[in-house]
Coordinates of C-alpha atoms in Angstrom, one line a residue:
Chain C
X30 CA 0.0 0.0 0.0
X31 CA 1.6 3.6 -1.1
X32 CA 1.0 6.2 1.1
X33 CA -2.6 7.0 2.3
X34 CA -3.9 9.8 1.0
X35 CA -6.9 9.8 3.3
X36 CA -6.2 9.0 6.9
X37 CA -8.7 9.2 9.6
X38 CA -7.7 7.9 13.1
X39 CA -9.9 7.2 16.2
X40 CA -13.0 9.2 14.9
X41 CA -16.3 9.7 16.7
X42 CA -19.3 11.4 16.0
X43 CA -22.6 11.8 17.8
X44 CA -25.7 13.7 17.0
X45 CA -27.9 14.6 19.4
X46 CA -26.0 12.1 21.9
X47 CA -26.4 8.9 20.1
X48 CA -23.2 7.7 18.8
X49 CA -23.0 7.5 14.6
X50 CA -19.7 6.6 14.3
X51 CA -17.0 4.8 16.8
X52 CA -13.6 4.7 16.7
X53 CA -13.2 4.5 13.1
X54 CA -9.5 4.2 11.7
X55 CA -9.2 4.4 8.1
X56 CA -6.4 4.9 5.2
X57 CA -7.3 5.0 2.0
X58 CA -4.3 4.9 -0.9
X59 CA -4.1 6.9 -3.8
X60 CA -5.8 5.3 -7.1
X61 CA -8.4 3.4 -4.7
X62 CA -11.6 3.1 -5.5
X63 CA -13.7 2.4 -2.0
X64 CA -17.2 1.5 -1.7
X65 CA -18.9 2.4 1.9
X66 CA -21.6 -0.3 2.2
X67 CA -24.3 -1.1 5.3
X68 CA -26.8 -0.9 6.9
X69 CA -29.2 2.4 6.6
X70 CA -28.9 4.7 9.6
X71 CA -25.2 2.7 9.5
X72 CA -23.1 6.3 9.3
X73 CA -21.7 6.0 5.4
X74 CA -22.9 9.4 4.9
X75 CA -21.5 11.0 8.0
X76 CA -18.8 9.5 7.4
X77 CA -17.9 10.9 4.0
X78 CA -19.4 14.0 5.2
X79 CA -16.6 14.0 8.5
X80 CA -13.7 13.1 5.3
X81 CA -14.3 16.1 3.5
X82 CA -14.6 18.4 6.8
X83 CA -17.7 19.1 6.3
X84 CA -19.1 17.7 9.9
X85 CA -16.8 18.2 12.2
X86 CA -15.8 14.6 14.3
X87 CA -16.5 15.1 17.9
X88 CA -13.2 13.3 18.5
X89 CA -10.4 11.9 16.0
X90 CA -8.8 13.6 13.2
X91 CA -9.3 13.4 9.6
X92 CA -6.1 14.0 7.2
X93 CA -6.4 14.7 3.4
X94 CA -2.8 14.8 1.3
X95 CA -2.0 15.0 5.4
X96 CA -3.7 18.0 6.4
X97 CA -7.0 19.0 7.8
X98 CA -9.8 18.8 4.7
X99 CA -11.1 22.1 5.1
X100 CA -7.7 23.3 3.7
X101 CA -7.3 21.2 0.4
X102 CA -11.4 21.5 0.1
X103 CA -9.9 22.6 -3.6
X104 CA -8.9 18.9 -4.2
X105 CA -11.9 17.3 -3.2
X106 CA -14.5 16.5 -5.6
X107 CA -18.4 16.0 -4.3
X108 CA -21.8 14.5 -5.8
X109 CA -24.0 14.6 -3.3
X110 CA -27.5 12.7 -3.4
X111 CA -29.2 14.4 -6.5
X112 CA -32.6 14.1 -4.9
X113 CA -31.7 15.5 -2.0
X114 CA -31.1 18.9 -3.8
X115 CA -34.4 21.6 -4.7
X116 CA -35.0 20.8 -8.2
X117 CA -37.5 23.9 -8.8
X118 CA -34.7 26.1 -8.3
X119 CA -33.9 28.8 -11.2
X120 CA -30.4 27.7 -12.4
X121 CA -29.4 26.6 -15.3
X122 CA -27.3 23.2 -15.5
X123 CA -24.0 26.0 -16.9
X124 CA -24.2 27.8 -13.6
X125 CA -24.8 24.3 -11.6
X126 CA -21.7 22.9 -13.3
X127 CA -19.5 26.8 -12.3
X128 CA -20.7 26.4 -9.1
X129 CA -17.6 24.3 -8.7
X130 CA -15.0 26.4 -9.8
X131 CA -16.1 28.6 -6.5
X132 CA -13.1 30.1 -5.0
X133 CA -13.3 32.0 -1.6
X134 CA -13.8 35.8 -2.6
X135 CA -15.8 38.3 -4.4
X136 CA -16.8 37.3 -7.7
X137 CA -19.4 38.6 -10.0
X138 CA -22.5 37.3 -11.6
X139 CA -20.8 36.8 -15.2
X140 CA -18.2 34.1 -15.1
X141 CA -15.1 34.4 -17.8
X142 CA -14.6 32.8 -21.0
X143 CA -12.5 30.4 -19.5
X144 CA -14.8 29.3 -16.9
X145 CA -17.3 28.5 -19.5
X146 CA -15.2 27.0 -21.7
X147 CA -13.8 24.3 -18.8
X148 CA -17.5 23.9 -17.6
X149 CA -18.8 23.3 -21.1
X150 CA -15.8 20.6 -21.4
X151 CA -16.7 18.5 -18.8
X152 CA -20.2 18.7 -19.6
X153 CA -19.5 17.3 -23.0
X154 CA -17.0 15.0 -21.4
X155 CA -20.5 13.6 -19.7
X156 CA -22.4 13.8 -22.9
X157 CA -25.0 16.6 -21.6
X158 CA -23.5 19.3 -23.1
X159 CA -26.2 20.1 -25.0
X160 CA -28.6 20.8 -22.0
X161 CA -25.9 23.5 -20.8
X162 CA -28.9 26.0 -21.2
X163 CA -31.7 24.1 -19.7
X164 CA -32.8 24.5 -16.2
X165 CA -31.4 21.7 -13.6
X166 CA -35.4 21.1 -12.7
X167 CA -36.5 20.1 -16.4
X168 CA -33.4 17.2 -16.7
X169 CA -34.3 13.8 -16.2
X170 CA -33.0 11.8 -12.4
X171 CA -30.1 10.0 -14.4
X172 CA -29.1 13.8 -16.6
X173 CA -29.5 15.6 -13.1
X174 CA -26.7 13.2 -11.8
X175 CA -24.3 13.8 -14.8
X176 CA -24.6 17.6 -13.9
X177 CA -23.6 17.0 -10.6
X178 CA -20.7 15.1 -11.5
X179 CA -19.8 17.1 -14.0
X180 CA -20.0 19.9 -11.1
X181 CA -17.5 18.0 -9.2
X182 CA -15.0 17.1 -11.8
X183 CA -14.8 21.0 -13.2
X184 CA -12.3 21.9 -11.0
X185 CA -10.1 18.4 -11.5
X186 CA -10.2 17.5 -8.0
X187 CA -8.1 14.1 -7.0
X188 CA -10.3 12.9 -4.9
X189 CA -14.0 12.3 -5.6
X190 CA -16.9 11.9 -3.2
X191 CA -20.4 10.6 -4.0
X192 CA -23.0 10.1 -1.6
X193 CA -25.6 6.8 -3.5
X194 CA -25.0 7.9 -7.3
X195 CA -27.1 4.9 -8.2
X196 CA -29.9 5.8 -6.4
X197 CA -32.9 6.3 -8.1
X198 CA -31.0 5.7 -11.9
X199 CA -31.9 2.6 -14.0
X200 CA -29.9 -0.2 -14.4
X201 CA -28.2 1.2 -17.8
X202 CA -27.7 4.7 -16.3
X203 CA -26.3 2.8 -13.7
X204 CA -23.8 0.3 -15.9
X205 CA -22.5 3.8 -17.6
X206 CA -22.4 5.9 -14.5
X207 CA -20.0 2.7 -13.3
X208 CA -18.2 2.6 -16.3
X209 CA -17.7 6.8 -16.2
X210 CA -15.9 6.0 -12.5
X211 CA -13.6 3.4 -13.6
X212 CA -12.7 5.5 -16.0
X213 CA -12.4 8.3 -13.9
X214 CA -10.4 6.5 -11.2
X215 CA -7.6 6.1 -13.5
X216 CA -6.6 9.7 -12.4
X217 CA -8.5 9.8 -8.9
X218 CA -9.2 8.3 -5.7
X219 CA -12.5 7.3 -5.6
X220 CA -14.9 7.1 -2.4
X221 CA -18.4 6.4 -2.8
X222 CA -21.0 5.5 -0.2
X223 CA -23.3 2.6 -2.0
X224 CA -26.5 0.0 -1.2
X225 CA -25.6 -1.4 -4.5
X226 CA -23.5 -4.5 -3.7
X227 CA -23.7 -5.4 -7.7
X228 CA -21.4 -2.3 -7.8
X229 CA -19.2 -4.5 -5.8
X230 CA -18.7 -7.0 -7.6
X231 CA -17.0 -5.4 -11.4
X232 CA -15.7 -2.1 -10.6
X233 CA -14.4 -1.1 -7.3
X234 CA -11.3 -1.8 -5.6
X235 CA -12.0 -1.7 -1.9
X236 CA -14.8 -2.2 0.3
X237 CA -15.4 -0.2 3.5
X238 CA -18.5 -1.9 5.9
X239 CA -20.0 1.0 7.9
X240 CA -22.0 0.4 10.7
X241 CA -21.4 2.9 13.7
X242 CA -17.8 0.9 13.5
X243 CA -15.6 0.4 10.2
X244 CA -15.0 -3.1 8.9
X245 CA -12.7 -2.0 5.8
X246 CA -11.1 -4.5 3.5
X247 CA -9.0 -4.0 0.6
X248 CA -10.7 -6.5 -1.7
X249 CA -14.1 -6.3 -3.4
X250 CA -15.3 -9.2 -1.5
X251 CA -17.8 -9.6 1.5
X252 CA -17.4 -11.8 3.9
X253 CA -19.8 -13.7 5.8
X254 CA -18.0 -11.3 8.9
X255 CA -18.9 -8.4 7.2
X256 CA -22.3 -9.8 6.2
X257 CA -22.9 -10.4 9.9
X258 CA -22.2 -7.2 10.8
X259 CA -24.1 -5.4 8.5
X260 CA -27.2 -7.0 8.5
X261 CA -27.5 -9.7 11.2
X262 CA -30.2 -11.6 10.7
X263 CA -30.0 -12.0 6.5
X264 CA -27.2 -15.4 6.0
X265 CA -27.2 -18.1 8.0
X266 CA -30.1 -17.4 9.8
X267 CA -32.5 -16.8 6.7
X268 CA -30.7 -18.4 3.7
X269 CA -27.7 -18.3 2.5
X270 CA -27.2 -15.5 -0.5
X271 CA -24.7 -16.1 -2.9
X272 CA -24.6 -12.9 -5.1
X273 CA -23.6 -13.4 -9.0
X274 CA -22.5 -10.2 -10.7
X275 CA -23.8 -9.5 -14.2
X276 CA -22.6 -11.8 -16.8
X277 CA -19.1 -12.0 -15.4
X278 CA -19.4 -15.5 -12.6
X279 CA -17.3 -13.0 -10.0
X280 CA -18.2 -14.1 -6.9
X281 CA -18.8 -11.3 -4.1
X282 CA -19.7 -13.6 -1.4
X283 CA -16.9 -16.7 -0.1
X284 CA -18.2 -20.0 -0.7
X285 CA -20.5 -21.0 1.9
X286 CA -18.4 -23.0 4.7
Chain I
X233 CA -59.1 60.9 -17.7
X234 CA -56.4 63.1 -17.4
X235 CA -53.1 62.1 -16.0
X236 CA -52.7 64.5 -13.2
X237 CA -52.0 62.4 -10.5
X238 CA -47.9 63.1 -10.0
X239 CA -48.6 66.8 -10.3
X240 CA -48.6 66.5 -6.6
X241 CA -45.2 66.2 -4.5
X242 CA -46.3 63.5 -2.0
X243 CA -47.6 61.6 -4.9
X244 CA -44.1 61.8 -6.4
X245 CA -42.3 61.1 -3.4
X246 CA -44.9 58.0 -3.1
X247 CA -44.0 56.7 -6.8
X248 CA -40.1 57.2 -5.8
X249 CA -40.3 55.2 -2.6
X250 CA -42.5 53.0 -4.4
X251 CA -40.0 51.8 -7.2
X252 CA -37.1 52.0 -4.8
X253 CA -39.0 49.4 -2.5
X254 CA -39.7 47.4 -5.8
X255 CA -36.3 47.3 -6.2
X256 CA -35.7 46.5 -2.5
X257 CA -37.9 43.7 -2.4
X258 CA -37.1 42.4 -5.5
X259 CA -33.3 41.6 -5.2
X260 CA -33.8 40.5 -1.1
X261 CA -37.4 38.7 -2.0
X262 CA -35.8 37.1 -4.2
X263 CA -32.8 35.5 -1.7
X264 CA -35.9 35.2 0.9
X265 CA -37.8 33.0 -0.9
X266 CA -34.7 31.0 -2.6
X267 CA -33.4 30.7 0.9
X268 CA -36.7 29.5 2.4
X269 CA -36.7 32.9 4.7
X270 CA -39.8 33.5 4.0
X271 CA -41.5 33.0 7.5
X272 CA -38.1 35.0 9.0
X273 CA -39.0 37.7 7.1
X274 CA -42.8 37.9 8.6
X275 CA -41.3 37.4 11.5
X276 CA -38.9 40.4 11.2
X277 CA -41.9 42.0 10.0
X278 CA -44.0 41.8 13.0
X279 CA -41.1 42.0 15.3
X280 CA -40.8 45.6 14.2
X281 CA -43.9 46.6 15.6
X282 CA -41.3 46.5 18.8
X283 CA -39.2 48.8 17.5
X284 CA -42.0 51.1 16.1
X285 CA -43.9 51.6 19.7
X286 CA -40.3 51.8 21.1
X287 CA -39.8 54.8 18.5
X288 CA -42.7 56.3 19.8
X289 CA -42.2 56.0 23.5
X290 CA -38.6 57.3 23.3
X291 CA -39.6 59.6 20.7
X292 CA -36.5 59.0 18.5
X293 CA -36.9 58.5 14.9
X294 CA -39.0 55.5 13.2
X295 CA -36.4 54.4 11.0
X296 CA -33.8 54.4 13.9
X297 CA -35.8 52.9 16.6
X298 CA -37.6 50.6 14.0
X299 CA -34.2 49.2 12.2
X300 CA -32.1 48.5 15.6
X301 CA -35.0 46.5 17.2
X302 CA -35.7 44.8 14.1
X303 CA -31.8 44.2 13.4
X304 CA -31.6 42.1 17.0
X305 CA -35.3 40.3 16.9
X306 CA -33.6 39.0 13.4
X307 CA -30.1 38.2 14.6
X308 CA -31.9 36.0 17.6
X309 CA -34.0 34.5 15.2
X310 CA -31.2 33.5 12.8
X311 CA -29.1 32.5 15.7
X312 CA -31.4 30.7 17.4
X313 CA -32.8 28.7 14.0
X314 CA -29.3 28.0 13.1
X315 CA -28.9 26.2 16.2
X316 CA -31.9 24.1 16.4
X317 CA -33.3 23.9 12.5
X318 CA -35.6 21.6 13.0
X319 CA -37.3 23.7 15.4
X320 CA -36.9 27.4 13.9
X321 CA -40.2 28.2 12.9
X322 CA -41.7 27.9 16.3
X323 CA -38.7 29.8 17.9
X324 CA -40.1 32.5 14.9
X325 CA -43.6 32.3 16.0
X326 CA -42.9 33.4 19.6
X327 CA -40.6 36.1 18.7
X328 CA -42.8 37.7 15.9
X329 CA -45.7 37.3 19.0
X330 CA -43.8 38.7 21.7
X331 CA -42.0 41.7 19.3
X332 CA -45.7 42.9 18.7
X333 CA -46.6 42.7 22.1
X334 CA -44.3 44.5 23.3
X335 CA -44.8 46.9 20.5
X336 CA -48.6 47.9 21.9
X337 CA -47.6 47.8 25.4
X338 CA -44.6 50.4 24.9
X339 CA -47.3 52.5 22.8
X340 CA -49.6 51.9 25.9
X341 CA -46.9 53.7 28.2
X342 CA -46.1 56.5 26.2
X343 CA -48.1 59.7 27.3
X344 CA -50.4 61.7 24.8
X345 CA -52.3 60.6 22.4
X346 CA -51.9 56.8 21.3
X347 CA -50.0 56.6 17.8
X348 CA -52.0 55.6 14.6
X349 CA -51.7 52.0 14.3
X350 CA -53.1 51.8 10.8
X351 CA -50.5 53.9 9.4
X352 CA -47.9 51.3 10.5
X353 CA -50.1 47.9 9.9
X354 CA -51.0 48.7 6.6
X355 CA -48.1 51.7 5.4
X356 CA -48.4 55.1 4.6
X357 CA -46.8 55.8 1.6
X358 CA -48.6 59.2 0.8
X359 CA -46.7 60.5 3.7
X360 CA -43.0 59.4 3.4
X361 CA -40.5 61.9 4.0
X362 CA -37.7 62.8 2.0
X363 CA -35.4 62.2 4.3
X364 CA -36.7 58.5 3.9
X365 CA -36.4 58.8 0.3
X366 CA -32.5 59.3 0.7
X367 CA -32.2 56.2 3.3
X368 CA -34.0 54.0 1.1
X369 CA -31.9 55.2 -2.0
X370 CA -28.9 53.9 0.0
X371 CA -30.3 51.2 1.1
X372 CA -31.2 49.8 -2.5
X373 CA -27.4 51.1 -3.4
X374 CA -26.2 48.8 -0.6
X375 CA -28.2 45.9 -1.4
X376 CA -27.3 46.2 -5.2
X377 CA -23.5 46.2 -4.5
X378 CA -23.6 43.6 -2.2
X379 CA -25.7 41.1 -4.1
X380 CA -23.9 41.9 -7.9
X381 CA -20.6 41.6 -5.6
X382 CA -21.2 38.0 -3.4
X383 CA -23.8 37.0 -6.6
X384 CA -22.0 33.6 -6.5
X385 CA -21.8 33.0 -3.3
X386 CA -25.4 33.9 -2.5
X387 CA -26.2 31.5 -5.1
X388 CA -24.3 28.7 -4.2
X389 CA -25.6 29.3 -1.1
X390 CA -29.2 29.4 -2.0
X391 CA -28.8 26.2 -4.2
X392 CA -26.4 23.8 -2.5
X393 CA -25.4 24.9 0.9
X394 CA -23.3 22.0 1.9
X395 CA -21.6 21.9 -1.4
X396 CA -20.7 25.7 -1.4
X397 CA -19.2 25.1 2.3
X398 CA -17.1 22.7 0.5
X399 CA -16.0 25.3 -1.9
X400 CA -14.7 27.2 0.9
X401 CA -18.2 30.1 0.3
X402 CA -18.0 31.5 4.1
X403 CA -21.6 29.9 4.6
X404 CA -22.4 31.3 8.2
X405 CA -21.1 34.9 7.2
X406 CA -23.0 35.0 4.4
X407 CA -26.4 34.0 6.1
X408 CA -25.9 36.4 8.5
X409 CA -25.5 39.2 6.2
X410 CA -28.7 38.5 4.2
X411 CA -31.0 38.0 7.5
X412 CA -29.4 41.6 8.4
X413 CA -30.0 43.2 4.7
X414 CA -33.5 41.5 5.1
X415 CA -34.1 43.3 8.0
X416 CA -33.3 46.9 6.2
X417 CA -35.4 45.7 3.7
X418 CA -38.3 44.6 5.6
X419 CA -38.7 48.3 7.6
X420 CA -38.0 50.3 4.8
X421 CA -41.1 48.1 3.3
X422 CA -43.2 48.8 6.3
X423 CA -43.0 52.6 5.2
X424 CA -44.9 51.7 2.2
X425 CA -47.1 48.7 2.6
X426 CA -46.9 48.3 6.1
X427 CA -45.7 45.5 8.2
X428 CA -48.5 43.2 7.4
X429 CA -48.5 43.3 3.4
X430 CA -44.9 43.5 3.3
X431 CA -44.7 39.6 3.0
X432 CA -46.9 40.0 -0.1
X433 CA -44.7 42.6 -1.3
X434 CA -41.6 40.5 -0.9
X435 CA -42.6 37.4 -2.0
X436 CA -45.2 37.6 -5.2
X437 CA -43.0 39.0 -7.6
X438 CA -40.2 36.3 -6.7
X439 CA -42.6 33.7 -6.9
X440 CA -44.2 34.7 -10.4
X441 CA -40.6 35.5 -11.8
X442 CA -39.0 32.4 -10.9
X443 CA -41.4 30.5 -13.1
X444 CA -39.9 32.1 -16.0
X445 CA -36.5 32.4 -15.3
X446 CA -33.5 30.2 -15.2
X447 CA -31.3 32.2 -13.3
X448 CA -31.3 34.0 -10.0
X449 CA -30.2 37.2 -11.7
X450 CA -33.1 36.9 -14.2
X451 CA -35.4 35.9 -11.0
X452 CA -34.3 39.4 -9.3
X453 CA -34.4 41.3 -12.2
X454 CA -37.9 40.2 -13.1
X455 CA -38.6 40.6 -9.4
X456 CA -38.3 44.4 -9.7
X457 CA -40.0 45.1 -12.7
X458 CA -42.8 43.2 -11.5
X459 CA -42.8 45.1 -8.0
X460 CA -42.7 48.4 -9.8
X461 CA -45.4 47.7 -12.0
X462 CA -47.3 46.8 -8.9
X463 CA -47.0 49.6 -7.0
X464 CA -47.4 52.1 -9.7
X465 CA -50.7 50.2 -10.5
X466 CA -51.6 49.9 -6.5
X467 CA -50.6 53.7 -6.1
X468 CA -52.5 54.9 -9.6
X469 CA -55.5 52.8 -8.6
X470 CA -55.8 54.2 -4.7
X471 CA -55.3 57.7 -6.2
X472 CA -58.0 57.4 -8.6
X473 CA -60.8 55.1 -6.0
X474 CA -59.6 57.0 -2.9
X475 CA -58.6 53.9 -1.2
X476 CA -56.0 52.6 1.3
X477 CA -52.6 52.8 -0.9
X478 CA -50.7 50.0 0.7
X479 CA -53.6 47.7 0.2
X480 CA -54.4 48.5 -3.7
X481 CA -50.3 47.8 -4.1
X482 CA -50.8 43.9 -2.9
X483 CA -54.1 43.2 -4.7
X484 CA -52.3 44.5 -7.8
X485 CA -49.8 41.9 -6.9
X486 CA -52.0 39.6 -6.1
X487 CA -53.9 40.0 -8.8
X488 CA -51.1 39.4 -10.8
X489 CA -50.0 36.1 -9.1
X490 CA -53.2 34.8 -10.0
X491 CA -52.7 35.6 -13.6
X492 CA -49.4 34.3 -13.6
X493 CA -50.5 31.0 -12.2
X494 CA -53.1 30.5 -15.1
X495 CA -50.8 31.3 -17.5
X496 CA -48.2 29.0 -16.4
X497 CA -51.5 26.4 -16.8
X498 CA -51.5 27.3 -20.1
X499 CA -48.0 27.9 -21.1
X500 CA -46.7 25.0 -19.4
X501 CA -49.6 22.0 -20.1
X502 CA -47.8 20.6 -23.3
X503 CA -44.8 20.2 -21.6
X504 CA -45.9 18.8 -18.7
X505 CA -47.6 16.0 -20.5
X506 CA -44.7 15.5 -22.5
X507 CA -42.4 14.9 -19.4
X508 CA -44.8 12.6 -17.9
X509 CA -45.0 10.5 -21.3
X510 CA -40.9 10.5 -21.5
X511 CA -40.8 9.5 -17.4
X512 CA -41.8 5.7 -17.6
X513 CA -38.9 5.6 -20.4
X514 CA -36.4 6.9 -17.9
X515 CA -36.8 4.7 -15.4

């Protein structure tokens, strides 16, 4: 393993009292490409949200390129869950995609030449660059996603974020929005909190289990362990699952012992 | 007819502190209502009333007494909402309640005559002085710098706040500055709607412009023409009926709202069928 690029050691975090998160020690190495699975309610949201600095842990430390996140915010790239945003909102997917070129400081309401031009290059690097001029709310679930990647790639981060991508997309947006990361993660470090354990299987490299505690491992595999953990009652006790990926036989479960 | 009407001086001064309200309300309506602020903004609106029978009973000037007490009911409110979101409209509700309150009890105290409520419930345009005229001039000068200078941030803000924290936008600061520009806006409003219409006043022509819009910009923009036309049609029709001023601006608006929301019936029907015939392809 080369040197972590994300390093998180002894993190907690509660809301309102309850512990979400305990003692969670994580490294994650350049190149990766990490998928947070469990359970809902589980913390793989916090948790990405406590990486990027943008919930602060009530104890532990979070390092990005070793120093705090909040001071190489520039190098982090971030999809958040496209439904969770207002979709009536007057903006047009252009000014969506700007949004992430943001840097601290005045700025005025027309953006440069070159602004555009690196926005409108990403968007066609997506294939929506043709809705540039539409507003986010008329775009389709799978579109609106595209835009918000396209958001976070602008401003060529080295790490990306995404909080459930596949949520909500259909199973071809999904193949292509899979195919778009691996792609992707040939330059970046990819983190990417997931229910999808098909995603598992084909494309990414590592597999974080959250659930209040961190079960990482560094192969795309679950183990009945991690199973257990995640959702207690599901093998052994009801039957035991054995999941198939898509016309490759890749195996994401160990052989049944 | 003939078009005397703005032969008079107090119905010039009217028109001027009319449009320079429209514009007012048209830029910080519009960050209101894309920044869900909407109930603040009552609340800062009733909240006043504290400051106005303050005015009165220390006999300093409305705007002064009015803008201070408005400026800390809205600081609290913000403060107090920021802390515990989930819970921010009721913390609103009792602070609007007890700003009016106190508002009639410190008009209650202050010898002479009691002060005419109606001229500050529902405005009183015809009889804004000049030196109001100059305060709101720099107050819409303020407002316009400060929303063509932080446009970005503001609309990062308004769109994705968690992703424009991310970009480093100064998220708290921010919010802060646009609940205390809100509260300028909101008294100087008072002056000519009065502080029960001024909702109306800052929130219509938002809500109509954003349905034909796709930018923020375009949404404030059409928010002031709108606002204009409104009180220019509110101030024309009062003149002409001999009615309440403040109350013929927000049935203008509101008559316009409703003709906006039949015409987006009619403008937008084809393409609303047409999305829902292309959704069951999409998912």
């Amino acid at each position: 393993m080369t040197d972590p690029i994300i390093e998180a050691h002894d993190l907690w975090f509660s809301y309102d009292g309850e512990a979400v998160l305990q003692d969670v020690d994580l490294r994650i190495a350049a190149g990766d490409f990490v998928a947070m699975i469990g359970p809902n309610g589980g913390g793989k949201t916090t948790l990405l949200k406590v990486l990027m600095g943008l919930l602060d842990p009530s104890r532990g430390s979070v390092r990005i390129f070793g120093r705090p996140p909040r001071e190489v915010c520039r190098d982090m790239g971030y999809v958040p869950q496209h439904a969770a945003i207002a979709s009536p909102f007057p903006i047009s997917v252009l000014d969506v995609v700007l949004m992430g070129r943001l840097r601290p400081g005045a700025k005025w309401p027309t953006p440069s030449q070159a602004q555009r031009h690196a926005a409108i290059e990403v968007l066609t690097q997506l294939g929506v660059a043709d809705m540039a001029e539409r507003r986010i709310g008329d775009l389709s679930g799978g579109q609106r996603q595209r835009v918000l990647i396209a958001r976070a790639l602008v401003d060529r981060p080295r790490i990306l974020f995404l909080d459930e991508p596949t949520a909500g997309i259909d199973s071809q947006g999904q193949m292509d929005l899979y195919c778009l990361l691996e792609q992707l993660n040939a330059d970046m470090t990819i983190v990417m909190v997931s229910h999808d354990l098909l995603a598992l299987s084909t494309h990414v490299k590592s597999v974080a289990c959250v659930n209040r505690q961190l079960h990482y491992h560094n192969h795309p595999e679950l183990t009945h362990d991690m199973m257990e953990i995640m959702y207690p009652h599901t093998p052994g006790q009801a039957c035991p699952v054995e999941l198939v990926a898509h016309g490759v036989p890749h195996r994401v479960l160990r052989k049944h012992t | 007819m003939e078009f005397t009407i703005f032969e008079f001086d107090f119905m010039r001064n009217a028109l001027l502190a009319g449009l320079m309200v429209s514009f007012i309300c048209g830029v910080m309506g519009t960050l209101a209502v894309a920044n869900r602020l909407v109930f603040l903004s009552g609340g800062i609106a009733h909240a006043a009333y504290g400051g106005i029978g303050l005015a009165y009973l220390l006999r300093v000037p409305y705007l002064l007494g009015t803008l201070s007490f408005s400026l800390l009911a809205a600081l609290t409110m913000a403060v107090v909402s920021m802390n515990a979101k989930h819970r921010a409209d009721a913390v609103i509700g009792a602070i609007w309640a007890v700003g009016m309150a106190l508002g009639i009890i410190f008009i209650d105290l202050a010898p002479g005559y009691p002060a005419d409520l109606m001229s500050y419930l529902f405005g009183s345009i015809l009889a804004v002085p000049v030196s109001d005229l100059w305060v709101m001039l720099g107050a819409a000068i303020a407002i316009a710098a400060v929303a063509w200078f932080y446009y970005a941030d503001f609309l990062a803000l308004s769109y994705d706040e968690e992703f424009a924290r991310l970009r480093g936008v100064p998220v708290r600061k921010l919010y802060f500055l646009l609940v205390i520009l809100l509260s300028v806006a909101v008294v100087l409003t008072i002056r000519v709607v009065g502080l029960i219409l001024v909702i109306a006043l800052l929130t219509i022509p938002p809500f109509i412009a954003e349905k034909f819009t796709r930018s923020l910009l375009g949404m404030m923009a059409w928010s002031c023409v709108l606002g204009a036309v409104f009180t220019t049609a509110g101030l024309v029709l009062s003149y002409y009926f001999n009615l309440t001023a403040g109350a013929c601006i927000i049935l203008a608006a509101g008559s316009g709202f409703f003709v906006a929301l039949a015409l987006e019936r009619i403008l937008h029907c084809p393409r609303a069928a047409h999305a829902h015939a292309a959704a069951p392809q999409q998912r």
